[in-house]
Amino acid sequence: MPIDFLPLLAPAALAAGGAASAAGSFLNRGCRPARLPKIAEAAALLACISAIVSSAGLVFAEPAVSPLIGIHGVGLSVRLDTVSAVMLLLVTFVGWVVLRYSGVYLDGEPRQGAFTGWLCLTLTSVLLLVAAGNLVQIVLAWIATSLFLHRLLLFYPDRIAAQRAARKKFITARIGDAALIAAAGLLVAAYGTADIGVILGAARTGGGGTLAAGAAGLLALAALLKSAQFPTHGWLTEVMETPTPVSALLHAGVINAGGFLLIRFADVMLLAPGVLAALVMIGGLTALFGSLVMLTQPAVKNALAWSTVAQMGFMILECGLALFPLALLHIVAHSLYKAHSFLASGGAVERVAAIRRPGPVAIPRAGAVARAFAAALAIYGVVGLCFGLAHKSPQAIALGAILIFGVAYMLAQGFAEAAPRPLGRRTALYALATTAGYFALQTAATSITAGVLPATPAPGPLEWALIVLAVISFGLVAIVQAMFPLWAYHPAAAGLRVHLSNGFYANAAFDRLIGGWSIGAAP
């Protein structure tokens, strides 16, 4: 196999594993699939090794695009650069872990072979998506990913909630598919080619005109629908009706495929500042909304799902601020910890219950929260100056300020009046390490994507207004979260808590709109 086509070994291995699982499931007629889970796991491991070898090649060679296997721009081609290499590594690693976990988790299920097959085919589609070198491949892989995921969402087809979630996902996905197809058509019309590399090169020089700007708007719409942004987020919070491995699989380039699409076409997105502004507003709203609702969820997996809604909103916000290297870093970090969180959720309640609390719970009051925010901002300024904060873009500085609010929340726990002194010292050290780690990772992400992703442009008046609004909004929400235990059970807050726990009924409204409360079969 020519080195240019080496990344195709990953989806090929998983496709073979999926085909073997599906065939075995059909032949076994619901019996235990014997060695099939191990075969699928081996295929995923081979895919992971292929991704590692392919990515290692970038150390010794420049980014490259393979020849097209097809005619007239239609077929398979691989674009191997930093973005695709990172996504290949992420998807194959998380996919391998999920398949390995599924072999034990679903052991004894009558349809385990079918589940394994759909899981492998979903991963195959994602790998073809992130490695695509032409528009036709990226569109077809995008659609295939959604269709295979639909089968996983209906693994328990008799569950009404699963039918409702699958129906909502199906409808939003088809609208997103149409948007992506239209965007691809506009890009071909604007640049006269379906080759992604040629399109990005021309867009970086400012070419494309109004057709490219229109394509950017459609790409944004497809990304928003794929990544469950408000108000189409409801299906993501209802995937609890599927086996736990599906929740983890979503973080292997499925739910975050919208962010990848925006990152891949970053040069095109910069041609439409109005579209980027819309991404900031929608992503920011979704992030704030999801983070508040998450606080009111009593079930671990529901809280994790709402956390994912918030994180996807923050990823879209980063893309809207044109911080594409940081959005890529966010995808990797969030995928790894959230996939682990879902797979480990089964024992979370037992582990928390087993913790012996030596004294009263330390709840920070207003004074402790104020000191925590002041200390966090001071740490941010000092550490940031060591990493060249003065030379970073305003968007990156604002994003760092938003992230530091999370550090302030951690500090507030240590600064609480009832907290022991050692806890305060530890949280201060954790805050320092977290801030330094953020700047180090930010610097690394910007460095390794230099030349592949465009630099963040200077903000205009609209961008400045959105930056200030975002920092203030996230700051206020961080204060509310830090002081949440003080007012959460106050009689005046009881009604708000109920409304928050139901997501202000946006999901119910969407259900009513599409007839999702009916018990008919999903499409």
Short mmCIF file of C-alpha atoms in Angstrom, two decimals:
data_model
loop_
_atom_site.label_atom_id
_atom_site.label_comp_id
_atom_site.label_asym_id
_atom_site.label_seq_id
_atom_site.Cartn_x
_atom_site.Cartn_y
_atom_site.Cartn_z
CA MET A 1 0.00 0.00 0.00
CA PRO A 2 1.45 3.42 -0.94
CA ILE A 3 2.25 5.57 2.09
CA ASP A 4 -0.34 8.15 0.97
CA PHE A 5 -3.09 5.59 1.43
CA LEU A 6 -1.87 4.25 4.79
CA PRO A 7 -4.56 6.14 6.76
CA LEU A 8 -7.21 4.21 4.81
CA LEU A 9 -6.06 1.05 6.57
CA ALA A 10 -7.82 2.28 9.72
CA PRO A 11 -11.35 2.51 8.28
CA ALA A 12 -10.72 -0.61 6.19
CA ALA A 13 -9.89 -2.63 9.31
CA LEU A 14 -12.95 -1.41 11.17
CA ALA A 15 -15.18 -1.98 8.14
CA ALA A 16 -13.94 -5.57 8.00
CA GLY A 17 -14.61 -5.97 11.72
CA GLY A 18 -18.09 -4.55 11.28
CA ALA A 19 -18.87 -6.82 8.35
CA ALA A 20 -17.65 -9.87 10.28
CA SER A 21 -19.79 -8.92 13.30
CA ALA A 22 -22.88 -8.33 11.19
CA ALA A 23 -22.41 -11.62 9.30
CA GLY A 24 -21.79 -13.52 12.52
CA SER A 25 -24.88 -12.01 14.11
CA PHE A 26 -26.99 -13.11 11.13
CA LEU A 27 -25.58 -16.64 11.14
CA ASN A 28 -25.80 -17.09 14.91
CA ARG A 29 -29.43 -15.93 14.96
CA GLY A 30 -29.10 -14.14 18.29
CA CYS A 31 -26.79 -16.68 19.93
CA ARG A 32 -23.67 -15.62 21.76
CA PRO A 33 -21.28 -14.25 19.09
CA ALA A 34 -18.27 -16.24 20.39
CA ARG A 35 -15.06 -14.64 19.09
CA LEU A 36 -16.68 -11.80 17.14
CA PRO A 37 -16.20 -9.12 19.85
CA LYS A 38 -12.50 -10.03 20.02
CA ILE A 39 -12.22 -9.81 16.23
CA ALA A 40 -13.79 -6.35 16.28
CA GLU A 41 -11.47 -5.29 19.12
CA ALA A 42 -8.45 -6.52 17.14
CA ALA A 43 -9.65 -4.58 14.09
CA ALA A 44 -9.92 -1.43 16.22
CA LEU A 45 -6.43 -1.98 17.60
CA LEU A 46 -5.09 -2.38 14.05
CA ALA A 47 -6.85 0.86 13.10
CA CYS A 48 -5.23 2.61 16.06
CA ILE A 49 -1.77 1.37 15.08
CA SER A 50 -2.39 2.53 11.51
CA ALA A 51 -3.32 6.00 12.77
CA ILE A 52 -0.19 6.17 14.92
CA VAL A 53 2.09 5.18 12.03
CA SER A 54 0.36 7.59 9.65
CA SER A 55 0.63 10.47 12.11
CA ALA A 56 4.26 9.69 12.84
CA GLY A 57 4.93 10.16 9.13
CA LEU A 58 4.10 13.86 9.51
CA VAL A 59 7.22 14.25 11.63
CA PHE A 60 9.38 13.39 8.62
CA ALA A 61 7.20 14.63 5.76
CA GLU A 62 4.99 17.56 4.84
CA PRO A 63 1.19 17.31 4.88
CA ALA A 64 0.00 15.53 1.75
CA VAL A 65 -3.08 14.47 -0.18
CA SER A 66 -3.30 11.04 -1.76
CA PRO A 67 -4.31 10.50 -5.37
CA LEU A 68 -8.03 10.14 -5.92
CA ILE A 69 -9.40 6.61 -6.17
CA GLY A 70 -12.30 7.40 -8.47
CA ILE A 71 -13.23 9.62 -11.41
CA HIS A 72 -14.31 13.21 -11.91
CA GLY A 73 -13.56 14.18 -8.33
CA VAL A 74 -15.78 11.42 -6.93
CA GLY A 75 -14.08 8.73 -4.86
CA LEU A 76 -11.66 8.22 -2.01
CA SER A 77 -8.74 10.48 -1.21
CA VAL A 78 -6.86 11.11 2.02
CA ARG A 79 -5.77 14.50 3.30
CA LEU A 80 -3.16 13.88 6.00
CA ASP A 81 -2.22 16.98 7.99
CA THR A 82 -2.14 17.91 11.65
CA VAL A 83 -5.92 18.23 11.93
CA SER A 84 -6.71 14.87 10.35
CA ALA A 85 -3.83 13.14 12.17
CA VAL A 86 -5.07 14.34 15.56
CA MET A 87 -8.62 13.25 14.77
CA LEU A 88 -7.47 9.86 13.45
CA LEU A 89 -5.57 9.20 16.66
CA LEU A 90 -8.47 10.33 18.80
CA VAL A 91 -11.18 8.37 16.98
CA THR A 92 -9.22 5.12 16.72
CA PHE A 93 -8.09 5.22 20.36
CA VAL A 94 -11.52 5.99 21.80
CA GLY A 95 -13.08 3.52 19.36
CA TRP A 96 -10.72 0.76 20.48
CA VAL A 97 -11.51 1.45 24.15
CA VAL A 98 -15.26 1.48 23.50
CA LEU A 99 -15.16 -1.78 21.52
CA ARG A 100 -13.09 -3.44 24.22
CA TYR A 101 -15.54 -2.24 26.86
CA SER A 102 -18.55 -3.31 24.80
CA GLY A 103 -17.33 -6.89 24.58
CA VAL A 104 -17.83 -7.28 28.33
CA TYR A 105 -20.69 -4.81 28.83
CA LEU A 106 -22.96 -6.50 26.28
CA ASP A 107 -21.86 -10.06 26.95
CA GLY A 108 -24.98 -12.20 26.82
CA GLU A 109 -27.12 -9.68 24.91
CA PRO A 110 -28.92 -11.49 22.06
CA ARG A 111 -28.01 -8.76 19.57
CA GLN A 112 -24.44 -8.15 20.66
CA GLY A 113 -23.06 -9.04 17.24
CA ALA A 114 -25.33 -6.55 15.49
CA PHE A 115 -24.43 -3.84 18.00
CA THR A 116 -20.71 -4.45 17.47
CA GLY A 117 -21.18 -4.32 13.71
CA TRP A 118 -23.04 -0.97 13.78
CA LEU A 119 -20.45 0.42 16.18
CA CYS A 120 -17.59 -0.56 13.86
CA LEU A 121 -19.35 0.91 10.82
CA THR A 122 -20.01 4.16 12.67
CA LEU A 123 -16.30 4.45 13.48
CA THR A 124 -15.44 3.61 9.86
CA SER A 125 -17.59 6.49 8.64
CA VAL A 126 -16.04 8.92 11.13
CA LEU A 127 -12.53 7.94 10.03
CA LEU A 128 -13.41 8.48 6.36
CA LEU A 129 -14.88 11.85 7.37
CA VAL A 130 -11.86 13.19 9.26
CA ALA A 131 -9.39 11.94 6.64
CA ALA A 132 -11.40 13.10 3.60
CA GLY A 133 -9.51 14.88 0.86
CA ASN A 134 -12.52 15.83 -1.26
CA LEU A 135 -16.01 17.20 -0.72
CA VAL A 136 -17.89 14.17 -2.03
CA GLN A 137 -16.19 11.88 0.47
CA ILE A 138 -16.78 14.22 3.38
CA VAL A 139 -20.49 14.54 2.52
CA LEU A 140 -21.04 10.80 2.13
CA ALA A 141 -19.11 9.97 5.30
CA TRP A 142 -21.05 12.65 7.20
CA ILE A 143 -24.36 11.11 6.15
CA ALA A 144 -23.20 7.54 6.78
CA THR A 145 -22.07 8.40 10.31
CA SER A 146 -25.55 9.65 11.15
CA LEU A 147 -27.34 6.66 9.60
CA PHE A 148 -25.21 4.10 11.43
CA LEU A 149 -25.61 6.00 14.69
CA HIS A 150 -29.36 5.86 14.16
CA ARG A 151 -29.19 2.05 14.32
CA LEU A 152 -27.31 2.25 17.61
CA LEU A 153 -29.83 4.68 19.10
CA LEU A 154 -32.53 2.10 18.33
CA PHE A 155 -30.66 -0.87 19.78
CA TYR A 156 -33.63 -1.29 22.13
CA PRO A 157 -36.33 -0.53 19.53
CA ASP A 158 -39.27 -1.06 21.87
CA ARG A 159 -38.29 1.74 24.24
CA ILE A 160 -40.49 4.76 23.60
CA ALA A 161 -37.86 7.24 24.83
CA ALA A 162 -35.30 5.68 22.48
CA GLN A 163 -37.72 6.06 19.57
CA ARG A 164 -38.29 9.69 20.48
CA ALA A 165 -34.56 10.46 20.72
CA ALA A 166 -33.83 8.67 17.44
CA ARG A 167 -36.64 10.53 15.69
CA LYS A 168 -35.34 13.93 16.78
CA LYS A 169 -31.80 12.99 15.79
CA PHE A 170 -33.03 11.71 12.42
CA ILE A 171 -34.87 14.93 11.60
CA THR A 172 -32.09 17.30 12.65
CA ALA A 173 -29.50 15.12 10.91
CA ARG A 174 -31.35 15.19 7.60
CA ILE A 175 -31.59 18.98 7.73
CA GLY A 176 -27.88 19.10 8.50
CA ASP A 177 -27.16 16.73 5.62
CA ALA A 178 -29.05 19.00 3.24
CA ALA A 179 -27.10 22.01 4.51
CA LEU A 180 -23.77 20.25 3.99
CA ILE A 181 -24.71 19.09 0.50
CA ALA A 182 -25.72 22.65 -0.43
CA ALA A 183 -22.49 24.00 1.09
CA ALA A 184 -20.45 21.53 -0.96
CA GLY A 185 -22.27 22.62 -4.10
CA LEU A 186 -21.53 26.29 -3.41
CA LEU A 187 -17.86 25.52 -2.74
CA VAL A 188 -17.55 23.67 -6.04
CA ALA A 189 -19.26 26.55 -7.81
CA ALA A 190 -17.00 29.11 -6.09
CA TYR A 191 -13.67 27.35 -6.59
CA GLY A 192 -14.28 24.99 -9.51
CA THR A 193 -13.03 21.90 -7.66
CA ALA A 194 -14.03 19.39 -5.01
CA ASP A 195 -10.47 19.08 -3.68
CA ILE A 196 -10.45 20.38 -0.11
CA GLY A 197 -6.80 21.42 -0.21
CA VAL A 198 -7.30 23.57 -3.31
CA ILE A 199 -10.41 25.15 -1.79
CA LEU A 200 -8.63 26.02 1.47
CA GLY A 201 -5.66 27.47 -0.39
CA ALA A 202 -7.87 29.71 -2.50
CA ALA A 203 -9.96 30.76 0.51
CA ARG A 204 -6.82 31.74 2.42
CA THR A 205 -6.03 34.29 -0.27
CA GLY A 206 -9.54 35.74 0.01
CA GLY A 207 -11.05 34.06 -3.05
CA GLY A 208 -14.56 32.71 -3.30
CA GLY A 209 -16.71 35.81 -2.98
CA THR A 210 -20.35 35.62 -1.94
CA LEU A 211 -20.62 31.94 -2.89
CA ALA A 212 -17.96 31.05 -0.33
CA ALA A 213 -19.65 33.22 2.29
CA GLY A 214 -22.93 31.42 1.61
CA ALA A 215 -21.15 28.09 1.92
CA ALA A 216 -19.75 29.20 5.29
CA GLY A 217 -23.27 29.87 6.53
CA LEU A 218 -24.44 26.43 5.44
CA LEU A 219 -21.38 24.76 6.97
CA ALA A 220 -22.18 26.52 10.23
CA LEU A 221 -25.79 25.30 10.10
CA ALA A 222 -24.65 21.71 9.49
CA ALA A 223 -22.17 21.96 12.37
CA LEU A 224 -24.75 23.39 14.78
CA LEU A 225 -27.23 20.61 14.03
CA LYS A 226 -24.58 17.89 14.25
CA SER A 227 -23.26 19.07 17.61
CA ALA A 228 -26.67 19.35 19.30
CA GLN A 229 -26.80 23.10 19.77
CA PHE A 230 -29.78 24.83 21.36
CA PRO A 231 -32.66 24.30 20.65
CA THR A 232 -31.97 20.98 18.85
CA HIS A 233 -30.02 19.49 21.77
CA GLY A 234 -32.82 17.31 23.14
CA TRP A 235 -31.86 14.01 21.50
CA LEU A 236 -28.42 14.10 23.11
CA THR A 237 -29.88 14.27 26.61
CA GLU A 238 -32.04 11.21 25.87
CA VAL A 239 -29.38 8.76 24.66
CA MET A 240 -29.53 7.16 28.12
CA GLU A 241 -31.97 4.68 26.55
CA THR A 242 -29.08 3.20 24.58
CA PRO A 243 -26.24 1.07 25.99
CA THR A 244 -23.56 3.10 27.78
CA PRO A 245 -20.90 2.43 25.07
CA VAL A 246 -22.99 4.55 22.65
CA SER A 247 -22.67 7.57 24.96
CA ALA A 248 -18.90 7.11 24.96
CA LEU A 249 -18.83 6.50 21.19
CA LEU A 250 -20.45 9.89 20.59
CA HIS A 251 -17.18 11.48 21.71
CA ALA A 252 -15.16 9.63 19.06
CA GLY A 253 -15.78 12.26 16.39
CA VAL A 254 -19.59 11.89 16.24
CA ILE A 255 -21.12 14.60 18.40
CA ASN A 256 -18.03 16.78 17.89
CA ALA A 257 -18.02 16.31 14.11
CA GLY A 258 -19.58 19.76 13.84
CA GLY A 259 -16.50 21.28 15.43
CA PHE A 260 -14.25 19.28 13.13
CA LEU A 261 -16.17 20.53 10.08
CA LEU A 262 -15.66 24.16 11.13
CA ILE A 263 -11.97 23.54 11.86
CA ARG A 264 -11.41 21.75 8.55
CA PHE A 265 -12.95 24.65 6.62
CA ALA A 266 -11.53 27.37 8.88
CA ASP A 267 -10.20 29.40 5.95
CA VAL A 268 -13.66 29.45 4.38
CA MET A 269 -15.31 30.40 7.68
CA LEU A 270 -13.07 33.46 8.03
CA LEU A 271 -14.62 34.83 4.83
CA ALA A 272 -17.95 35.29 6.67
CA PRO A 273 -17.49 37.32 9.90
CA GLY A 274 -21.26 37.48 10.39
CA VAL A 275 -21.44 33.69 10.45
CA LEU A 276 -18.67 33.53 13.03
CA ALA A 277 -20.57 36.05 15.17
CA ALA A 278 -23.66 33.83 14.99
CA LEU A 279 -21.57 30.87 16.11
CA VAL A 280 -20.35 32.85 19.12
CA MET A 281 -23.89 33.73 20.16
CA ILE A 282 -25.42 30.28 19.64
CA GLY A 283 -22.45 28.41 21.07
CA GLY A 284 -22.21 30.72 24.05
CA LEU A 285 -25.95 30.43 24.77
CA THR A 286 -25.79 26.64 24.54
CA ALA A 287 -22.76 26.48 26.82
CA LEU A 288 -24.36 28.66 29.50
CA PHE A 289 -27.70 26.90 29.21
CA GLY A 290 -26.22 23.40 29.41
CA SER A 291 -23.93 24.20 32.33
CA LEU A 292 -26.83 25.54 34.41
CA VAL A 293 -29.18 22.66 33.64
CA MET A 294 -26.40 20.18 34.42
CA LEU A 295 -26.34 21.36 38.06
CA THR A 296 -29.93 20.25 38.61
CA GLN A 297 -29.70 16.71 37.23
CA PRO A 298 -29.91 13.96 39.88
CA ALA A 299 -28.72 11.11 37.65
CA VAL A 300 -25.02 10.79 36.81
CA LYS A 301 -25.46 10.02 33.11
CA ASN A 302 -28.03 12.78 32.63
CA ALA A 303 -25.64 15.27 34.20
CA LEU A 304 -22.87 14.03 31.90
CA ALA A 305 -25.14 14.43 28.85
CA TRP A 306 -25.99 18.02 29.78
CA SER A 307 -22.31 18.64 30.39
CA THR A 308 -21.64 17.47 26.84
CA VAL A 309 -24.27 19.91 25.54
CA ALA A 310 -22.44 22.71 27.36
CA GLN A 311 -19.01 21.56 26.13
CA MET A 312 -20.18 21.35 22.52
CA GLY A 313 -21.51 24.88 22.87
CA PHE A 314 -18.15 26.04 24.15
CA MET A 315 -16.43 24.31 21.22
CA ILE A 316 -18.70 26.16 18.78
CA LEU A 317 -17.96 29.39 20.66
CA GLU A 318 -14.23 28.82 20.18
CA CYS A 319 -14.75 28.32 16.44
CA GLY A 320 -16.83 31.49 16.30
CA LEU A 321 -13.94 33.39 17.93
CA ALA A 322 -11.67 31.95 15.19
CA LEU A 323 -9.63 30.09 17.82
CA PHE A 324 -9.50 26.95 15.69
CA PRO A 325 -6.34 25.40 17.25
CA LEU A 326 -7.94 25.71 20.68
CA ALA A 327 -11.18 24.21 19.41
CA LEU A 328 -9.19 21.20 18.16
CA LEU A 329 -7.49 20.92 21.55
CA HIS A 330 -10.90 21.13 23.21
CA ILE A 331 -12.23 18.27 21.08
CA VAL A 332 -9.35 16.03 22.14
CA ALA A 333 -9.44 16.88 25.84
CA HIS A 334 -13.21 16.72 26.16
CA SER A 335 -13.51 13.49 24.19
CA LEU A 336 -10.99 11.66 26.34
CA TYR A 337 -12.32 12.65 29.73
CA LYS A 338 -16.01 12.46 28.81
CA ALA A 339 -15.73 9.03 27.14
CA HIS A 340 -14.00 7.81 30.31
CA SER A 341 -16.68 9.44 32.48
CA PHE A 342 -19.49 7.61 30.70
CA LEU A 343 -17.71 4.27 30.75
CA ALA A 344 -16.94 4.69 34.46
CA SER A 345 -20.37 6.06 35.39
CA GLY A 346 -21.60 2.70 36.66
CA GLY A 347 -19.46 2.86 39.77
CA ALA A 348 -19.61 6.61 40.31
CA VAL A 349 -22.47 6.55 42.79
CA GLU A 350 -20.87 3.79 44.86
CA ARG A 351 -17.53 5.60 44.96
CA VAL A 352 -19.12 8.87 46.08
CA ALA A 353 -21.22 7.09 48.70
CA ALA A 354 -18.10 5.39 50.05
CA ILE A 355 -16.37 8.71 50.77
CA ARG A 356 -16.26 9.38 54.47
CA ARG A 357 -16.77 13.05 55.17
CA PRO A 358 -14.88 14.04 58.34
CA GLY A 359 -16.86 17.21 58.96
CA PRO A 360 -19.36 19.66 57.50
CA VAL A 361 -19.41 20.30 53.77
CA ALA A 362 -17.46 23.47 52.94
CA ILE A 363 -19.87 25.79 51.13
CA PRO A 364 -18.25 29.05 49.94
CA ARG A 365 -20.08 32.25 50.77
CA ALA A 366 -19.91 35.58 48.96
CA GLY A 367 -16.62 36.62 50.57
CA ALA A 368 -14.90 33.35 49.73
CA VAL A 369 -16.17 33.49 46.14
CA ALA A 370 -14.91 37.08 45.73
CA ARG A 371 -11.47 36.13 47.08
CA ALA A 372 -11.38 33.08 44.82
CA PHE A 373 -12.12 35.09 41.69
CA ALA A 374 -9.55 37.72 42.60
CA ALA A 375 -6.92 35.03 43.24
CA ALA A 376 -7.77 33.20 40.00
CA LEU A 377 -7.44 36.35 37.91
CA ALA A 378 -4.14 37.16 39.63
CA ILE A 379 -2.83 33.66 38.86
CA TYR A 380 -4.03 34.01 35.28
CA GLY A 381 -2.20 37.30 34.86
CA VAL A 382 1.09 36.15 36.39
CA VAL A 383 1.22 32.78 34.63
CA GLY A 384 -0.03 34.30 31.39
CA LEU A 385 2.76 36.87 31.34
CA CYS A 386 5.27 34.04 31.60
CA PHE A 387 3.71 32.52 28.45
CA GLY A 388 3.62 35.77 26.47
CA LEU A 389 0.08 36.83 27.30
CA ALA A 390 0.74 40.33 25.96
CA HIS A 391 1.32 38.92 22.47
CA LYS A 392 -1.79 36.76 22.28
CA SER A 393 -4.95 37.70 20.43
CA PRO A 394 -7.80 39.37 22.34
CA GLN A 395 -9.95 36.32 21.60
CA ALA A 396 -7.41 33.98 23.21
CA ILE A 397 -7.07 36.26 26.24
CA ALA A 398 -10.85 36.37 26.66
CA LEU A 399 -11.12 32.59 26.32
CA GLY A 400 -8.46 32.17 28.97
CA ALA A 401 -10.40 34.51 31.25
CA ILE A 402 -13.52 32.40 30.75
CA LEU A 403 -11.64 29.21 31.53
CA ILE A 404 -10.10 30.77 34.62
CA PHE A 405 -13.58 31.13 36.04
CA GLY A 406 -13.54 27.36 36.41
CA VAL A 407 -10.34 27.68 38.39
CA ALA A 408 -12.06 30.28 40.57
CA TYR A 409 -14.83 27.77 41.29
CA MET A 410 -12.21 25.27 42.46
CA LEU A 411 -10.48 27.90 44.61
CA ALA A 412 -13.78 28.89 46.18
CA GLN A 413 -14.11 25.41 47.69
CA GLY A 414 -10.75 25.80 49.38
CA PHE A 415 -11.47 29.36 50.52
CA ALA A 416 -14.78 28.43 52.18
CA GLU A 417 -14.97 29.21 55.88
CA ALA A 418 -15.50 25.56 56.86
CA ALA A 419 -12.69 24.28 54.64
CA PRO A 420 -9.52 23.03 56.39
CA ARG A 421 -6.39 25.05 55.72
CA PRO A 422 -4.60 22.23 53.86
CA LEU A 423 -7.49 22.16 51.37
CA GLY A 424 -7.01 25.86 50.66
CA ARG A 425 -3.31 25.36 49.97
CA ARG A 426 -3.94 22.36 47.75
CA THR A 427 -6.58 24.14 45.69
CA ALA A 428 -4.19 27.08 45.21
CA LEU A 429 -1.53 24.69 43.90
CA TYR A 430 -4.09 22.96 41.68
CA ALA A 431 -5.18 26.33 40.31
CA LEU A 432 -1.59 27.27 39.52
CA ALA A 433 -0.93 23.94 37.82
CA THR A 434 -4.20 24.11 35.87
CA THR A 435 -3.48 27.60 34.57
CA ALA A 436 0.08 26.70 33.58
CA GLY A 437 -1.19 23.55 31.88
CA TYR A 438 -3.76 25.54 29.92
CA PHE A 439 -1.17 27.97 28.58
CA ALA A 440 1.27 25.17 27.79
CA LEU A 441 -1.34 23.20 25.85
CA GLN A 442 -2.56 26.35 24.12
CA THR A 443 0.98 27.14 22.99
CA ALA A 444 1.52 23.57 21.80
CA ALA A 445 -1.77 23.45 19.88
CA THR A 446 -1.05 26.75 18.15
CA SER A 447 2.45 25.62 17.29
CA ILE A 448 1.63 22.23 15.78
CA THR A 449 -1.23 23.63 13.69
CA ALA A 450 0.72 26.62 12.37
CA GLY A 451 0.48 26.72 8.60
CA VAL A 452 -2.46 24.30 8.62
CA LEU A 453 -5.01 26.44 10.44
CA PRO A 454 -5.26 30.20 9.89
CA ALA A 455 -4.21 32.72 12.51
CA THR A 456 -6.93 34.46 14.50
CA PRO A 457 -7.75 37.81 12.85
CA ALA A 458 -7.95 41.08 14.78
CA PRO A 459 -11.50 41.57 16.15
CA GLY A 460 -13.77 44.26 14.75
CA PRO A 461 -16.40 46.23 16.69
CA LEU A 462 -18.94 43.40 16.57
CA GLU A 463 -16.37 40.87 17.70
CA TRP A 464 -15.27 43.10 20.57
CA ALA A 465 -18.87 43.46 21.73
CA LEU A 466 -19.37 39.69 21.65
CA ILE A 467 -16.10 39.07 23.49
CA VAL A 468 -17.07 41.43 26.31
CA LEU A 469 -20.58 39.95 26.46
CA ALA A 470 -19.19 36.40 26.61
CA VAL A 471 -16.72 37.18 29.40
CA ILE A 472 -19.37 38.93 31.51
CA SER A 473 -21.96 36.20 30.92
CA PHE A 474 -19.64 33.34 31.78
CA GLY A 475 -18.37 35.25 34.79
CA LEU A 476 -21.88 35.69 36.18
CA VAL A 477 -22.74 32.03 35.58
CA ALA A 478 -19.51 30.97 37.30
CA ILE A 479 -20.48 33.01 40.35
CA VAL A 480 -23.94 31.43 40.36
CA GLN A 481 -22.41 27.94 40.11
CA ALA A 482 -19.96 28.64 42.94
CA MET A 483 -22.77 29.80 45.23
CA PHE A 484 -25.30 27.25 43.98
CA PRO A 485 -25.44 25.23 47.25
CA LEU A 486 -26.43 28.37 49.19
CA TRP A 487 -29.59 29.12 47.25
CA ALA A 488 -30.47 25.87 45.47
CA TYR A 489 -32.98 24.79 48.11
CA HIS A 490 -34.26 28.20 49.09
CA PRO A 491 -38.06 28.41 48.67
CA ALA A 492 -37.71 31.30 46.26
CA ALA A 493 -35.42 29.19 44.06
CA ALA A 494 -37.54 26.04 44.13
CA GLY A 495 -39.55 26.98 41.05
CA LEU A 496 -36.46 28.02 39.10
CA ARG A 497 -34.79 24.74 40.01
CA VAL A 498 -37.73 22.79 38.59
CA HIS A 499 -37.68 24.78 35.37
CA LEU A 500 -33.91 24.39 35.08
CA SER A 501 -34.04 20.64 35.67
CA ASN A 502 -36.45 20.42 32.71
CA GLY A 503 -34.26 22.57 30.50
CA PHE A 504 -36.92 25.29 30.42
CA TYR A 505 -39.00 22.81 28.40
CA ALA A 506 -37.22 23.53 25.11
CA ASN A 507 -36.91 19.82 24.49
CA ALA A 508 -40.61 19.24 25.22
CA ALA A 509 -41.51 21.99 22.75
CA PHE A 510 -39.40 20.30 20.09
CA ASP A 511 -41.13 17.00 20.88
CA ARG A 512 -44.54 18.56 20.42
CA LEU A 513 -43.41 20.21 17.19
CA ILE A 514 -42.40 16.94 15.56
CA GLY A 515 -45.00 14.75 17.25
CA GLY A 516 -42.31 13.07 19.29
CA TRP A 517 -44.65 12.14 22.13
CA SER A 518 -46.47 9.68 19.91
CA ILE A 519 -45.55 6.03 20.31
CA GLY A 520 -45.23 5.19 16.64
CA ALA A 521 -42.03 3.73 15.31
CA ALA A 522 -39.16 6.09 14.60
CA PRO A 523 -38.14 6.60 10.97
#
